[in-house]
Coordinates of N, CA, C and O in Angstrom, one line a residue:
X99 N 94.6 -56.3 134.7 CA 93.9 -57.1 134.6 C 92.4 -56.5 133.9 O 91.9 -57.0 133.3
X100 N 92.4 -55.4 134.4 CA 90.9 -54.7 133.7 C 91.1 -54.4 132.1 O 90.1 -54.6 131.6
X101 N 92.2 -54.2 131.8 CA 92.4 -53.9 130.3 C 92.1 -55.4 129.7 O 91.1 -55.1 128.7
X102 N 92.6 -56.5 130.1 CA 92.2 -57.8 129.6 C 90.7 -57.9 129.7 O 90.2 -58.3 128.9
X103 N 90.1 -57.7 130.8 CA 88.7 -57.8 130.8 C 87.8 -56.9 130.0 O 86.9 -57.5 129.4
X104 N 88.4 -55.7 129.5 CA 87.7 -54.7 128.7 C 87.8 -55.2 127.3 O 87.0 -55.2 126.4
X105 N 88.8 -55.8 127.0 CA 89.3 -56.2 125.5 C 88.2 -57.8 125.7 O 87.8 -57.8 124.5
X106 N 88.6 -58.5 126.4 CA 87.5 -59.7 126.2 C 86.1 -59.3 126.3 O 85.3 -60.1 125.4
X107 N 86.0 -58.6 127.0 CA 84.2 -58.1 127.0 C 83.9 -57.6 125.5 O 83.0 -57.7 124.9
X108 N 84.7 -56.6 124.5 CA 84.9 -56.2 123.4 C 84.4 -57.5 122.4 O 84.1 -57.4 121.6
X109 N 85.6 -58.5 122.3 CA 85.3 -59.7 121.7 C 84.3 -60.5 122.0 O 83.7 -60.9 121.1
X110 N 83.6 -60.5 123.0 CA 82.3 -61.0 123.6 C 81.3 -60.5 122.7 O 80.5 -61.0 122.1
X111 N 81.1 -59.2 122.7 CA 79.9 -58.3 122.3 C 80.5 -58.4 120.8 O 79.2 -58.8 119.8
X112 N 81.7 -58.3 120.2 CA 81.6 -58.5 118.6 C 81.4 -59.7 118.0 O 80.6 -59.8 117.0
X113 N 81.8 -60.9 119.0 CA 81.4 -62.2 118.3 C 79.9 -62.3 118.3 O 79.3 -63.2 117.4
X114 N 79.4 -61.9 119.5 CA 78.0 -62.3 119.5 C 77.1 -61.6 118.3 O 76.4 -62.1 117.8
X115 N 77.6 -60.3 117.8 CA 77.2 -59.5 116.9 C 77.1 -60.2 115.6 O 76.2 -60.6 114.9
X116 N 78.5 -60.8 115.3 CA 78.7 -61.8 114.1 C 78.1 -62.9 114.1 O 77.5 -63.2 113.2
X117 N 77.9 -63.4 115.2 CA 77.2 -64.6 115.3 C 75.9 -64.6 114.9 O 75.0 -65.5 114.1
X118 N 75.0 -63.6 115.5 CA 73.9 -63.1 115.4 C 73.4 -62.9 113.6 O 72.5 -63.3 113.4
X119 N 74.1 -62.4 112.9 CA 74.1 -61.9 111.5 C 74.7 -62.6 110.7 O 74.0 -63.0 109.7
X120 N 75.7 -63.5 111.0 CA 76.2 -64.3 109.9 C 76.3 -65.9 110.2 O 76.2 -66.6 109.5
X121 N 76.0 -66.1 111.5 CA 75.8 -67.5 112.0 C 76.9 -68.2 111.7 O 77.2 -69.3 111.2
X122 N 78.3 -67.7 112.2 CA 79.3 -68.1 111.9 C 80.3 -68.4 113.5 O 79.5 -68.4 114.3
X123 N 81.3 -69.0 113.3 CA 82.2 -69.4 114.2 C 82.6 -68.1 115.4 O 82.6 -66.9 114.8
X124 N 82.2 -68.4 116.7 CA 82.4 -67.4 117.5 C 84.1 -67.0 117.7 O 84.6 -67.9 117.6
X125 N 84.3 -66.0 118.5 CA 85.8 -66.1 118.9 C 86.1 -67.1 119.6 O 87.4 -67.5 119.6
X126 N 85.2 -67.3 120.6 CA 85.7 -68.9 121.2 C 85.8 -69.9 120.4 O 86.9 -70.6 120.6
X127 N 85.2 -70.2 119.6 CA 85.4 -71.2 118.7 C 86.6 -71.1 117.9 O 87.5 -72.0 117.4
X128 N 86.9 -69.9 117.3 CA 88.2 -69.6 116.5 C 89.4 -69.8 117.4 O 90.5 -70.5 117.1
X129 N 89.3 -69.3 118.6 CA 90.7 -69.4 119.9 C 90.7 -71.0 120.0 O 91.9 -71.7 120.2
X130 N 89.6 -71.8 119.9 CA 89.5 -73.0 120.5 C 90.3 -73.9 119.2 O 91.1 -74.8 119.5
X131 N 89.9 -73.6 118.0 CA 90.4 -74.1 116.7 C 91.8 -74.2 116.6 O 92.5 -74.9 116.2
X132 N 92.6 -73.0 117.3 CA 94.1 -72.6 117.1 C 94.8 -73.1 118.4 O 95.7 -72.9 118.7
X133 N 94.0 -73.5 119.3 CA 94.6 -74.1 120.7 C 94.9 -72.9 121.6 O 95.7 -73.3 122.4
X134 N 94.4 -71.9 121.5 CA 94.6 -70.9 122.3 C 94.1 -70.7 123.9 O 93.3 -70.3 123.9
X135 N 94.8 -71.5 124.4 CA 94.1 -71.7 126.1 C 94.2 -70.8 126.7 O 92.9 -70.5 127.6
X136 N 94.9 -69.7 126.7 CA 94.8 -68.5 127.3 C 93.8 -67.6 127.4 O 92.9 -67.4 128.4
X137 N 93.5 -67.7 126.1 CA 92.5 -66.7 125.7 C 91.0 -67.4 126.1 O 90.3 -66.9 126.3
X138 N 91.0 -68.6 125.4 CA 89.9 -69.4 125.7 C 89.3 -69.6 127.2 O 88.2 -69.2 127.8
X139 N 90.5 -69.5 128.2 CA 90.2 -69.6 129.3 C 89.8 -68.0 130.0 O 88.7 -68.1 130.9
X140 N 90.2 -67.2 129.6 CA 90.0 -65.6 129.7 C 88.4 -65.4 129.4 O 87.8 -64.8 130.3
X141 N 88.1 -65.9 128.4 CA 86.7 -65.8 127.6 C 85.9 -66.6 128.6 O 84.6 -65.9 128.9
X142 N 86.1 -67.6 128.8 CA 85.2 -68.3 129.8 C 85.1 -67.8 131.1 O 84.0 -67.7 131.5
X143 N 86.1 -67.4 131.6 CA 86.0 -66.9 133.1 C 85.2 -65.5 132.9 O 84.5 -65.1 133.9
X144 N 85.4 -64.5 131.9 CA 84.2 -63.6 131.6 C 82.9 -63.7 131.1 O 82.0 -62.9 131.0
X145 N 82.6 -65.0 131.1 CA 81.3 -65.4 130.8 C 80.7 -65.6 129.4 O 79.6 -65.7 129.2
X146 N 81.7 -65.6 128.4 CA 81.3 -66.2 126.9 C 80.5 -67.3 127.0 O 80.8 -68.5 127.9
X147 N 79.5 -67.6 126.3 CA 78.6 -68.9 126.2 C 79.4 -69.7 125.3 O 79.6 -69.9 124.1
X148 N 80.0 -70.6 126.0 CA 80.6 -72.0 125.5 C 79.3 -72.9 124.6 O 79.9 -73.9 123.8
X149 N 78.2 -72.9 124.7 CA 77.4 -73.6 124.1 C 76.5 -72.9 122.9 O 75.7 -73.8 122.3
X150 N 76.9 -72.1 122.3 CA 76.7 -71.5 121.0 C 77.3 -72.7 120.1 O 78.1 -73.3 120.3
X151 N 76.7 -72.5 119.0 CA 76.6 -73.7 117.6 C 76.9 -72.9 116.6 O 76.2 -71.9 116.5
X152 N 77.7 -73.5 115.6 CA 77.7 -72.7 114.5 C 77.0 -73.4 113.6 O 76.1 -74.3 113.8
X153 N 77.2 -72.9 112.2 CA 76.3 -73.5 111.1 C 76.4 -75.0 111.0 O 75.3 -75.8 110.7
X154 N 77.5 -75.7 111.5 CA 77.7 -77.0 111.3 C 77.1 -77.6 112.5 O 77.3 -78.7 112.8
X155 N 76.7 -77.1 113.5 CA 76.1 -77.5 115.0 C 77.1 -78.0 115.7 O 76.7 -78.5 116.7
X156 N 78.3 -77.0 115.8 CA 79.4 -77.6 116.6 C 79.5 -76.5 117.7 O 79.2 -75.3 117.4
X157 N 79.8 -76.8 118.6 CA 80.2 -76.1 120.0 C 81.7 -75.8 119.8 O 82.3 -76.3 118.9
X158 N 82.2 -74.8 120.7 CA 83.5 -74.7 120.9 C 84.7 -75.6 121.2 O 85.4 -76.0 120.7
X159 N 83.6 -76.6 122.1 CA 84.4 -77.6 122.4 C 84.4 -78.7 121.3 O 85.4 -79.3 121.2
X160 N 83.5 -78.7 120.5 CA 83.5 -79.7 119.5 C 84.7 -79.2 118.5 O 85.5 -80.1 118.0
X161 N 84.7 -78.0 118.3 CA 85.6 -77.5 117.2 C 87.3 -77.8 118.0 O 88.1 -78.2 117.2
X162 N 87.3 -77.6 119.2 CA 88.7 -78.0 119.7 C 89.1 -79.5 119.6 O 90.2 -79.7 119.4
X163 N 87.9 -80.3 120.1 CA 88.2 -81.7 119.8 C 88.4 -82.1 118.3 O 89.5 -82.9 118.0
X164 N 87.9 -81.4 117.3 CA 88.0 -81.6 116.2 C 89.4 -81.3 115.6 O 90.3 -82.0 114.7
X165 N 90.1 -80.3 116.5 CA 91.3 -79.9 115.9 C 92.4 -80.6 116.9 O 93.5 -80.3 116.9
X166 N 92.0 -81.6 117.3 CA 93.1 -82.2 118.4 C 93.4 -81.6 119.7 O 94.2 -82.3 120.3
X167 N 92.8 -80.7 120.1 CA 93.1 -80.3 121.4 C 92.2 -80.6 122.5 O 91.2 -80.1 122.7
X168 N 92.5 -82.1 123.0 CA 91.1 -82.5 123.6 C 91.3 -81.9 125.1 O 90.0 -81.8 125.7
X169 N 92.6 -81.5 125.6 CA 92.2 -81.1 126.8 C 91.4 -79.6 126.8 O 90.8 -79.1 127.9
X170 N 91.7 -78.8 126.1 CA 91.0 -77.6 125.6 C 89.5 -77.7 125.7 O 88.8 -77.2 126.1
X171 N 89.2 -79.1 125.0 CA 87.9 -79.4 124.8 C 87.2 -79.4 126.3 O 86.1 -79.3 126.6
X172 N 87.9 -80.4 127.0 CA 87.4 -80.7 128.1 C 87.6 -79.5 129.1 O 86.4 -79.4 129.8
X173 N 88.3 -78.4 129.0 CA 88.2 -77.2 129.8 C 87.1 -76.5 129.5 O 86.3 -76.0 130.1
X174 N 86.6 -76.2 127.8 CA 85.6 -75.6 127.5 C 84.2 -76.0 127.9 O 83.2 -75.5 128.6
X175 N 84.1 -77.4 128.0 CA 83.0 -78.2 128.6 C 82.8 -78.4 130.2 O 82.2 -78.8 130.9
X176 N 83.9 -77.6 131.0 CA 84.2 -77.8 132.4 C 84.7 -78.9 133.1 O 84.1 -79.1 134.2
X177 N 84.8 -79.7 132.4 CA 85.5 -81.3 132.8 C 87.0 -81.0 133.3 O 87.4 -82.1 133.8
X178 N 87.5 -79.8 133.3 CA 89.0 -79.7 133.7 C 89.4 -78.3 134.2 O 88.4 -77.3 133.9
X179 N 90.2 -78.2 135.3 CA 90.1 -77.2 136.3 C 91.0 -76.0 135.5 O 90.9 -74.7 135.7
X180 N 92.2 -76.6 134.8 CA 93.1 -75.6 134.7 C 93.3 -75.8 133.1 O 93.0 -76.9 132.6
X181 N 93.7 -74.9 132.4 CA 94.0 -74.7 130.9 C 95.3 -75.4 130.6 O 96.2 -75.7 131.1
X182 N 95.3 -76.2 129.4 CA 96.7 -76.7 129.0 C 97.6 -75.8 128.7 O 97.2 -74.6 128.3
X183 N 98.7 -75.9 129.0 CA 100.0 -75.1 128.6 C 100.3 -75.0 127.0 O 100.2 -76.0 126.5
X184 N 100.5 -74.0 126.6 CA 101.0 -73.9 125.3 C 99.7 -74.6 124.1 O 98.6 -74.6 124.3
X185 N 100.4 -74.9 122.9 CA 99.6 -75.6 122.1 C 99.5 -76.9 121.9 O 99.4 -77.7 120.9
X186 N 99.8 -77.6 123.5 CA 100.1 -79.5 122.9 C 98.6 -79.8 122.9 O 97.8 -79.6 122.9
X187 N 98.7 -80.8 122.0 CA 97.3 -81.3 121.6 C 97.5 -83.0 122.1 O 98.2 -83.5 122.6
X188 N 96.2 -83.1 122.3 CA 95.8 -84.3 123.0 C 95.9 -85.5 122.0 O 96.1 -85.4 120.9
X189 N 96.0 -86.8 122.8 CA 95.8 -88.1 121.6 C 94.8 -88.4 121.5 O 93.6 -88.4 122.0

């Protein structure tokens, strides 16, 4: 678990630097777009900011919702306790 925390922390640091200079999607947004519930949940647990916005003004939840990952969007917004399994898309 410690290795996962270290990797996720590295992702958070890199994501923050990319966002700071390029104002593009964060790692959380990229994984939300792909429906990667396991990594999204891990990043949220380790304190990644889910409220950052990309150039289009979208948060990670907005990106997930746009890609039809409605349960994942709810998880990011704190409206759901558990992550959805796999890549199932909401209706």
